[in-house]
JSON list of C-alpha atoms in Angstrom, two decimals:
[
{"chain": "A", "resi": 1, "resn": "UNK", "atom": "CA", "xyz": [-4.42, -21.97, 19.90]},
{"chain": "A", "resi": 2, "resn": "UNK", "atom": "CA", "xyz": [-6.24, -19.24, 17.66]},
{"chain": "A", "resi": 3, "resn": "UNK", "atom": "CA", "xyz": [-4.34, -18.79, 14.07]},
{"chain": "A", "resi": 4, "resn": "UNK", "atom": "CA", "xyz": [-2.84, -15.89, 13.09]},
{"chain": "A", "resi": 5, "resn": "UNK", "atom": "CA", "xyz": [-4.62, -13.02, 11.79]},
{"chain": "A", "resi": 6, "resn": "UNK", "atom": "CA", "xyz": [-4.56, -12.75, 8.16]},
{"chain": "A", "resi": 7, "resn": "UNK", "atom": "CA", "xyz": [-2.64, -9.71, 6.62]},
{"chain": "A", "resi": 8, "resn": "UNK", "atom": "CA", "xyz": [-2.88, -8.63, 3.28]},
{"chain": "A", "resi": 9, "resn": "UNK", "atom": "CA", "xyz": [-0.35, -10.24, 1.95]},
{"chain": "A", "resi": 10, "resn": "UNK", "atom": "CA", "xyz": [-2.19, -13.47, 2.20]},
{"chain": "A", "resi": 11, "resn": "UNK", "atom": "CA", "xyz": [-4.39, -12.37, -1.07]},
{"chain": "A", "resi": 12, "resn": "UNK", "atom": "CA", "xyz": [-2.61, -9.71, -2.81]},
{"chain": "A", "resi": 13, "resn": "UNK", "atom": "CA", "xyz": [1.02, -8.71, -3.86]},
{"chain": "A", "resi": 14, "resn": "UNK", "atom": "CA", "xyz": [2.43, -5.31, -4.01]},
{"chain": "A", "resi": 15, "resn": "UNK", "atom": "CA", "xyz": [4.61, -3.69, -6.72]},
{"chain": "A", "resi": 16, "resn": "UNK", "atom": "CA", "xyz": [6.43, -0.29, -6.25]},
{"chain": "A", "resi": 17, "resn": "UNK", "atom": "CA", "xyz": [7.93, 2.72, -7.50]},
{"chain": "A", "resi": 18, "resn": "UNK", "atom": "CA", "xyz": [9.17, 6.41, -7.02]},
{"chain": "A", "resi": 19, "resn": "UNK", "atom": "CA", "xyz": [9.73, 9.53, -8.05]},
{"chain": "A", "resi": 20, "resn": "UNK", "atom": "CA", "xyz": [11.32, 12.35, -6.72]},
{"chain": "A", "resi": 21, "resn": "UNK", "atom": "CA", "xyz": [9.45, 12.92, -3.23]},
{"chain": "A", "resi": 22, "resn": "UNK", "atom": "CA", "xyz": [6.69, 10.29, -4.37]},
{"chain": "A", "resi": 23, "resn": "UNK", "atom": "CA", "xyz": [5.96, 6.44, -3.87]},
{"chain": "A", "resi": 24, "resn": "UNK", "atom": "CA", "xyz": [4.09, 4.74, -5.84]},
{"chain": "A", "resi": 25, "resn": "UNK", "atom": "CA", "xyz": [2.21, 1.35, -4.46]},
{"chain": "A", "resi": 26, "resn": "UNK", "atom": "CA", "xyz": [-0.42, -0.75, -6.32]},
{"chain": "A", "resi": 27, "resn": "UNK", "atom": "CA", "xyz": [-1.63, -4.03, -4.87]},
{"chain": "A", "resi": 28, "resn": "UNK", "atom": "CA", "xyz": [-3.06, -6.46, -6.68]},
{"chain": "A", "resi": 29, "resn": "UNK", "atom": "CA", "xyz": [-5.34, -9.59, -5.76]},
{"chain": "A", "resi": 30, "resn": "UNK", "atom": "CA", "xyz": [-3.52, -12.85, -6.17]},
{"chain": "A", "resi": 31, "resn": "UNK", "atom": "CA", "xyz": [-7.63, -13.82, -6.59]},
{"chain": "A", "resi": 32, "resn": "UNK", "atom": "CA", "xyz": [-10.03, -11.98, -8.99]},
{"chain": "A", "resi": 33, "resn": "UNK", "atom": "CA", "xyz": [-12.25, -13.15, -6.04]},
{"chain": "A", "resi": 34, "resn": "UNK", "atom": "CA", "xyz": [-10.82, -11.19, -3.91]},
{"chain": "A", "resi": 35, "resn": "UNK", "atom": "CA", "xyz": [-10.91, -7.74, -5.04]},
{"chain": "A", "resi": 36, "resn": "UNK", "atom": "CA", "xyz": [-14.07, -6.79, -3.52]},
{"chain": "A", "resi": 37, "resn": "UNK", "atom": "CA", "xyz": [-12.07, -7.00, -0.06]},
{"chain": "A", "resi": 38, "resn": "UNK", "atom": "CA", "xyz": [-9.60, -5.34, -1.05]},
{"chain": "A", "resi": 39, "resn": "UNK", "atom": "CA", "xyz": [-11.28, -2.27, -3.04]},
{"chain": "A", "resi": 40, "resn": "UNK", "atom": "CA", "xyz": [-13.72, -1.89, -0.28]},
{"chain": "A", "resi": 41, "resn": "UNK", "atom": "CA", "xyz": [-11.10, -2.20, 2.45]},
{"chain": "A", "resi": 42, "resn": "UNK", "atom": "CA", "xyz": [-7.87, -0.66, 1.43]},
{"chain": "A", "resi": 43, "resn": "UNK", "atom": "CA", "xyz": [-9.06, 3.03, 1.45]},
{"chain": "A", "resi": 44, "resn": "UNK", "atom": "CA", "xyz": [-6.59, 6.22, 1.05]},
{"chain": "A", "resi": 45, "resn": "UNK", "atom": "CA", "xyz": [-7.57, 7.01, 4.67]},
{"chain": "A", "resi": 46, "resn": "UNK", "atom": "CA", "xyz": [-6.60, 3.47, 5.90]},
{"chain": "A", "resi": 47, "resn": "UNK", "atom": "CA", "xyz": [-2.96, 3.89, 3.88]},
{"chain": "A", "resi": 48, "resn": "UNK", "atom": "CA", "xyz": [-2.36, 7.19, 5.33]},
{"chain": "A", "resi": 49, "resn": "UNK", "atom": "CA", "xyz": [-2.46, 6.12, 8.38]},
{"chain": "A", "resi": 50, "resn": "UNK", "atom": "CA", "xyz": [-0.67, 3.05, 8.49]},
{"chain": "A", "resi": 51, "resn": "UNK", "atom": "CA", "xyz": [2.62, 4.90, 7.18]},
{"chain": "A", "resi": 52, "resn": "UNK", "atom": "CA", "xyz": [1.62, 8.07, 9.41]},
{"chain": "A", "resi": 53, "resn": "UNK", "atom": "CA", "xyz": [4.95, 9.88, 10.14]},
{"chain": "A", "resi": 54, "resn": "UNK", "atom": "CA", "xyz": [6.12, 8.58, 7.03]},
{"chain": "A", "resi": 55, "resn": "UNK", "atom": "CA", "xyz": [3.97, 9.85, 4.33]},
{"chain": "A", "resi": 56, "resn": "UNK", "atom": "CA", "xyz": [3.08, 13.54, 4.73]},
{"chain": "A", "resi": 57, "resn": "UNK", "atom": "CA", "xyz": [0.99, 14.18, 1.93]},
{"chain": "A", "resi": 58, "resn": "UNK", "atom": "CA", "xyz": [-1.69, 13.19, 0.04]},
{"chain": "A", "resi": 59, "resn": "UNK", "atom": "CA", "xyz": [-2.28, 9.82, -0.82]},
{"chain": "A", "resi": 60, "resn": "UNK", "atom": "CA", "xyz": [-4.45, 9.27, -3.89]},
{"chain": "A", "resi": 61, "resn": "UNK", "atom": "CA", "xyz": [-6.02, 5.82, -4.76]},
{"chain": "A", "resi": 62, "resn": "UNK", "atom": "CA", "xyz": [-7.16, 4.84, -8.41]},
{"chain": "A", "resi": 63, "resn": "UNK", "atom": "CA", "xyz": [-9.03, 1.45, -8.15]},
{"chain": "A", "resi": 64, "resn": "UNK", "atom": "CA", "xyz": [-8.56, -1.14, -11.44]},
{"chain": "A", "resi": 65, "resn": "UNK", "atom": "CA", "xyz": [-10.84, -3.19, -11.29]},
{"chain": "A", "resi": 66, "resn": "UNK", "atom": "CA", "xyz": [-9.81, -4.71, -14.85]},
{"chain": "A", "resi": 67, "resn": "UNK", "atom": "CA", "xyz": [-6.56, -5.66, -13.06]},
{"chain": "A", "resi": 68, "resn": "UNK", "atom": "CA", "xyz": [-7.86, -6.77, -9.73]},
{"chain": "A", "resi": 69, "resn": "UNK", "atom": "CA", "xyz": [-5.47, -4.09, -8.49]},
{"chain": "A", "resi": 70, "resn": "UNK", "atom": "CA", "xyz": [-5.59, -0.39, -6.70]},
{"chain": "A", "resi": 71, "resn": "UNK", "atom": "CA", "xyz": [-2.68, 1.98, -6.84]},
{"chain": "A", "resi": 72, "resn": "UNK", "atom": "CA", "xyz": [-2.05, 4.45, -4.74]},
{"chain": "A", "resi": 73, "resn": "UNK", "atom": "CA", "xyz": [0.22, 7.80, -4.86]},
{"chain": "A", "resi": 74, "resn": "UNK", "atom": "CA", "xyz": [2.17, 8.46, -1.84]},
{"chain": "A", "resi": 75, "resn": "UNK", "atom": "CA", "xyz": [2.95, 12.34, -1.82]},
{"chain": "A", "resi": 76, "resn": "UNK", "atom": "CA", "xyz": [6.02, 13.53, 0.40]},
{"chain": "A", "resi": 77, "resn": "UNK", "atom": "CA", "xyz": [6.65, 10.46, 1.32]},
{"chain": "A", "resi": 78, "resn": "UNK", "atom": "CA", "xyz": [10.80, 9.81, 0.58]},
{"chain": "A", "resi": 79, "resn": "UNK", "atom": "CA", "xyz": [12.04, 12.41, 2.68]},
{"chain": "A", "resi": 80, "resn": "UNK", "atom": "CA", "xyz": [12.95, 14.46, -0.62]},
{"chain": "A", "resi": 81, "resn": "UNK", "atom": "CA", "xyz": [13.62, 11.51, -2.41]},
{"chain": "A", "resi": 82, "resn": "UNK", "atom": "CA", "xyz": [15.38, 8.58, -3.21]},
{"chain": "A", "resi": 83, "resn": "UNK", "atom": "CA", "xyz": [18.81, 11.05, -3.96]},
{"chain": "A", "resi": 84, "resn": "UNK", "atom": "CA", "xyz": [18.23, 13.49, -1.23]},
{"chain": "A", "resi": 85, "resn": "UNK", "atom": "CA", "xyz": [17.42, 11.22, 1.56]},
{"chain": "A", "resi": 86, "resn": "UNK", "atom": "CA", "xyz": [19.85, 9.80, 4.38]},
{"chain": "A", "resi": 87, "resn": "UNK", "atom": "CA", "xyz": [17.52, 7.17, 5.13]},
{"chain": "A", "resi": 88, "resn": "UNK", "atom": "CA", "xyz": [18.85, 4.05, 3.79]},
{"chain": "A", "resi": 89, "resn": "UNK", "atom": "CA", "xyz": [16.66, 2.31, 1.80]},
{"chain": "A", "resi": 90, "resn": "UNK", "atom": "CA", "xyz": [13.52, 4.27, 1.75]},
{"chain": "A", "resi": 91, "resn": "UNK", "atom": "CA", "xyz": [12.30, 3.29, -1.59]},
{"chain": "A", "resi": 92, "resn": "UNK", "atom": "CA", "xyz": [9.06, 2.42, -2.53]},
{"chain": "A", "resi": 93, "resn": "UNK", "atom": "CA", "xyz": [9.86, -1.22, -2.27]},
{"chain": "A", "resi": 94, "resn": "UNK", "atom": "CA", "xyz": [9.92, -1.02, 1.37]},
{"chain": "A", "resi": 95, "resn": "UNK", "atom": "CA", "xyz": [6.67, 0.62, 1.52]},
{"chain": "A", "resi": 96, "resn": "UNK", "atom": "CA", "xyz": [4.88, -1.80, -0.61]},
{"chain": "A", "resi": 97, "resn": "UNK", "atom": "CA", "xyz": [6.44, -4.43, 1.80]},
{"chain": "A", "resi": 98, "resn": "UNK", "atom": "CA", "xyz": [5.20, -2.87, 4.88]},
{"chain": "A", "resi": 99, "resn": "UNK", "atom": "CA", "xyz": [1.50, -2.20, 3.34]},
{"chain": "A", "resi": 100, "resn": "UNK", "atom": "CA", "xyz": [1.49, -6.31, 2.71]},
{"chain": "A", "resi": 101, "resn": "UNK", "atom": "CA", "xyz": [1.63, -6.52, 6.52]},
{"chain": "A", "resi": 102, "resn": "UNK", "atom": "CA", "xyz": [-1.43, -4.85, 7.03]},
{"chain": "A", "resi": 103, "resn": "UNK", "atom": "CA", "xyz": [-4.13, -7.26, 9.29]},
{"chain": "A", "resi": 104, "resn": "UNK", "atom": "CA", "xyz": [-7.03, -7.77, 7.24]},
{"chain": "A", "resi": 105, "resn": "UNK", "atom": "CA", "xyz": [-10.82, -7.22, 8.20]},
{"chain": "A", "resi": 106, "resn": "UNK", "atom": "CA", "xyz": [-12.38, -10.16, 10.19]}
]
């Protein structure tokens, strides 16, 4: 039996925030060794469309190196925010969660 493929949460961790209509994501390497993977991998393009029909703006990335991290900015992305929307729970938290299950390059 083949293993599971291995998601991103297998060498990083996410923290999360908002404001207004905007998340907030940055996910760190649990390895120094392993931010090459992820700042070559985890591109704005690739994070749009994994929360496609969720996010419907820009995202923005900002790669820190010096922090094994990237951060993104999530533009329209709370369906008007975390005051205005009926959605329950649809906080940044949850989007850092669901960005953790992406599968990882083989």
């Amino acid at each position: 039996m083949n293993p599971p493929p291995r998601i991103l949460r297998d060498i990083a961790l996410a923290r999360s925030g908002d404001k207004g209509n905007r998340a907030t994501l940055s996910v760190i390497a649990l390895d120094a060794a392993d931010f090459p993977v992820i700042d070559r991998w985890l591109t704005a393009e690739r994070v749009r469309l994994h929360f496609e029909g969720l996010v419907h703006g820009a995202v923005d990335r900002y790669p820190l190196p010096q922090l094994s991290a990237v951060h993104f900015v999530l533009h329209d992305a709370l369906a008007g925010g975390v005051t205005r929307s009926l959605a329950l729970d649809a906080h940044g938290k949850t989007l850092s969660a669901a960005l953790l299950d992406m599968p990882l390059p083989e």
